[in-house]
mmCIF file of C-alpha atoms in Angstrom:
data_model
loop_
_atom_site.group_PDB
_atom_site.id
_atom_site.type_symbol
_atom_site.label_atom_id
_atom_site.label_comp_id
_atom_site.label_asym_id
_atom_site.label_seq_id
_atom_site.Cartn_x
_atom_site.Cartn_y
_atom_site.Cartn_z
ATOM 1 C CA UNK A 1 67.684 56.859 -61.845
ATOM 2 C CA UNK A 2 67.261 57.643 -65.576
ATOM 3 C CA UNK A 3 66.209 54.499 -68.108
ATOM 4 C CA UNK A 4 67.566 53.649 -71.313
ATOM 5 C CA UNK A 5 65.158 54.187 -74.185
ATOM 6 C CA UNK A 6 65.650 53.740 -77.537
ATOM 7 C CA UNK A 7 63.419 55.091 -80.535
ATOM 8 C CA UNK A 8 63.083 52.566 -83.528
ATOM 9 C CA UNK A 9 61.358 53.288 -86.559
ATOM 10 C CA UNK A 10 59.065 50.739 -87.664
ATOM 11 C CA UNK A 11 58.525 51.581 -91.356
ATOM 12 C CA UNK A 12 55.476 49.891 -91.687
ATOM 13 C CA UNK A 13 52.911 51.327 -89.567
ATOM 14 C CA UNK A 14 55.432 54.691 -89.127
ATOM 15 C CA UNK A 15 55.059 53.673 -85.449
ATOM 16 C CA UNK A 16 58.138 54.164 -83.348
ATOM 17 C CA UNK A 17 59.266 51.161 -81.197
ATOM 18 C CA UNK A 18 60.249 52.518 -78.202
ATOM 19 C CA UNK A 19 61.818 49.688 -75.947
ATOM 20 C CA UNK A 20 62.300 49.990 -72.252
ATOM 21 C CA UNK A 21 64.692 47.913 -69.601
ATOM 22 C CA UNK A 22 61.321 46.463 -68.486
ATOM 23 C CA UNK A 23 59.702 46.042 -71.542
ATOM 24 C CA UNK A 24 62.697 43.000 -72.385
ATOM 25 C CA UNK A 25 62.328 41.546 -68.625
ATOM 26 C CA UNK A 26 58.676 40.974 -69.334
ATOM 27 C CA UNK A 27 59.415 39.433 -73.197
ATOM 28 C CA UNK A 28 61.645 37.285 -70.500
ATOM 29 C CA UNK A 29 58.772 36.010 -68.428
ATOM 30 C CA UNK A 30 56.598 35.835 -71.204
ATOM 31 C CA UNK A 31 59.324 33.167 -73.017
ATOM 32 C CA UNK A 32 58.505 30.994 -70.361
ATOM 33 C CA UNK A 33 54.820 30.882 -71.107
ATOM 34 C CA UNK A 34 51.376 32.806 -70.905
ATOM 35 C CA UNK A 35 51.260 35.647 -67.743
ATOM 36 C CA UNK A 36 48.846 38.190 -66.595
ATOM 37 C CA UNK A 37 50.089 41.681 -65.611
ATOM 38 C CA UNK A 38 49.328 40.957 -61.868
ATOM 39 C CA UNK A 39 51.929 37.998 -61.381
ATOM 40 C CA UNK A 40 54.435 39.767 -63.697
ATOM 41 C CA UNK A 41 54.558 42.988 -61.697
ATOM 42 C CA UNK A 42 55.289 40.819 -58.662
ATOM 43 C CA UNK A 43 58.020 38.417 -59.662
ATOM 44 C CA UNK A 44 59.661 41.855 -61.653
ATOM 45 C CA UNK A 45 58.617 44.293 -58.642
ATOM 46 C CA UNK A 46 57.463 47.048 -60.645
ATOM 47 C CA UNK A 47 54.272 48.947 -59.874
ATOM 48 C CA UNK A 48 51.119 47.252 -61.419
ATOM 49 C CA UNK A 49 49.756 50.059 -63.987
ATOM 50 C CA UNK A 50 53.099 50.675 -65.393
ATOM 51 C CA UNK A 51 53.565 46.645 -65.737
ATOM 52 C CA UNK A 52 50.053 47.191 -67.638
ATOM 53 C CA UNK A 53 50.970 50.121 -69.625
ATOM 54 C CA UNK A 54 54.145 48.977 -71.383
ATOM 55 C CA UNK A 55 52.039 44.954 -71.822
ATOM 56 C CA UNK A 56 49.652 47.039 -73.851
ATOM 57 C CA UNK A 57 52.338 49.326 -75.635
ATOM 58 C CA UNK A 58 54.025 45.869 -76.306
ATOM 59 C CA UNK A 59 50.993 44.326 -77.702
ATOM 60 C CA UNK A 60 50.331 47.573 -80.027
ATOM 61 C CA UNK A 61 54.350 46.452 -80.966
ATOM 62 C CA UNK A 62 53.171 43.204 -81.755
ATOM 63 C CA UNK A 63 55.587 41.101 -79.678
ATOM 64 C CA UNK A 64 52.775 39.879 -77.629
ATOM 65 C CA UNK A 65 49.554 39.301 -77.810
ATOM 66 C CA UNK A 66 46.431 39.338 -76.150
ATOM 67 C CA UNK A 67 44.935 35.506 -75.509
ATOM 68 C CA UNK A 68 41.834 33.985 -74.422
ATOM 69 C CA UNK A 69 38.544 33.920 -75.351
ATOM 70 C CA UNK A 70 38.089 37.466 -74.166
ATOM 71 C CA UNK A 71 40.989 39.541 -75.067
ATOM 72 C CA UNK A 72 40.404 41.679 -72.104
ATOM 73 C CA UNK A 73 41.221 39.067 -69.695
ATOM 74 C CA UNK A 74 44.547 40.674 -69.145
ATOM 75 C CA UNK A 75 46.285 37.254 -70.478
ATOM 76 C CA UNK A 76 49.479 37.861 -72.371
ATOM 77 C CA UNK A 77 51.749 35.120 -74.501
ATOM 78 C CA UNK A 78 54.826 36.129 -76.662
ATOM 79 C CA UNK A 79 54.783 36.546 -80.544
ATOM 80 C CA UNK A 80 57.353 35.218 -82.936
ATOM 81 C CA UNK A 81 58.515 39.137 -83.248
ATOM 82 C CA UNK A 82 59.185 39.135 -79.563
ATOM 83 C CA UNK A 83 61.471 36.325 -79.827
ATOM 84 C CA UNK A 84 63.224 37.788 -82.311
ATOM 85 C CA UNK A 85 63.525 40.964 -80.301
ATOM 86 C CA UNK A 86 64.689 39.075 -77.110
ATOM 87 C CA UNK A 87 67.679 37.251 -79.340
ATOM 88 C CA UNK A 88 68.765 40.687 -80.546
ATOM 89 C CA UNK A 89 68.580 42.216 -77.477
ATOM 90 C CA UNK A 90 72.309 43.134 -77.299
ATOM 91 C CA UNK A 91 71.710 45.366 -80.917
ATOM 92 C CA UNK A 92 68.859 47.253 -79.574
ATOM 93 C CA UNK A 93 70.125 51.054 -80.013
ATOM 94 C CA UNK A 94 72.908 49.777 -82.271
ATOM 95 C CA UNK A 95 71.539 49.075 -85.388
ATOM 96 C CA UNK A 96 70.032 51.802 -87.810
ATOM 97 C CA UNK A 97 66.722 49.444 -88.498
ATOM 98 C CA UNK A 98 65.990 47.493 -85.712
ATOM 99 C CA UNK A 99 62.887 46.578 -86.455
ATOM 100 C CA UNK A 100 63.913 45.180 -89.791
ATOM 101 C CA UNK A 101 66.181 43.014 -88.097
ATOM 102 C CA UNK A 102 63.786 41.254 -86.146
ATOM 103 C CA UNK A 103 61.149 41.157 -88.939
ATOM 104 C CA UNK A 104 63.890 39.371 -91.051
ATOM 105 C CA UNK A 105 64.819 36.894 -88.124
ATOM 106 C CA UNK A 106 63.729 33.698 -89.235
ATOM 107 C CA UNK A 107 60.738 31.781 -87.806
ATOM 108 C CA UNK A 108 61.368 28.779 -85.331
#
């Protein structure tokens, strides 16, 4: 079964945001607090190093980040930027500059 993926240009780092369906189920069980890649693959049933993977893409996106007093520990929270990408979920691969539409989304 073929995924929807989107390419967004994120003009400052001239990275490209590339968004999967999974990548905005995890943002989901991150909005509900702190996770670690092992729980999240189980309660989204999605195999473990591609759970991993797309946590560390996400993190390189900055719409989560890395916690703990050893940022290895595997421990992930949600950033402000990943809220913002959650609420415009439905404008993902509509807009021209997503990622300008979730850096202007104001802070809560």
């Amino acid at each position: 079964m073929p995924t929807t993926q989107y390419e967004v240009n994120n003009g400052e780092t001239g990275m490209v945001m590339l968004l999967r369906p999974l990548d905005f189920s995890l943002l989901a069980e991150l909005k509900e607090g702190r996770n670690v890649g092992a729980n999240l693959h189980m309660e989204l049933d999605s195999a473990r190093p591609y759970v991993n993977e797309r946590l560390s893409i996400l993190a390189d996106y900055e719409v989560v980040r890395r916690v703990g007093p050893n940022e290895n520990s595997g421990l992930y929270e949600i950033t402000d930027k990943g809220l913002a990408v959650l609420e415009h979920r439905e404008e993902y691969g509509e807009v021209e500059d997503f990622e300008a539409l979730i850096e202007d989304a104001p802070d809560e």
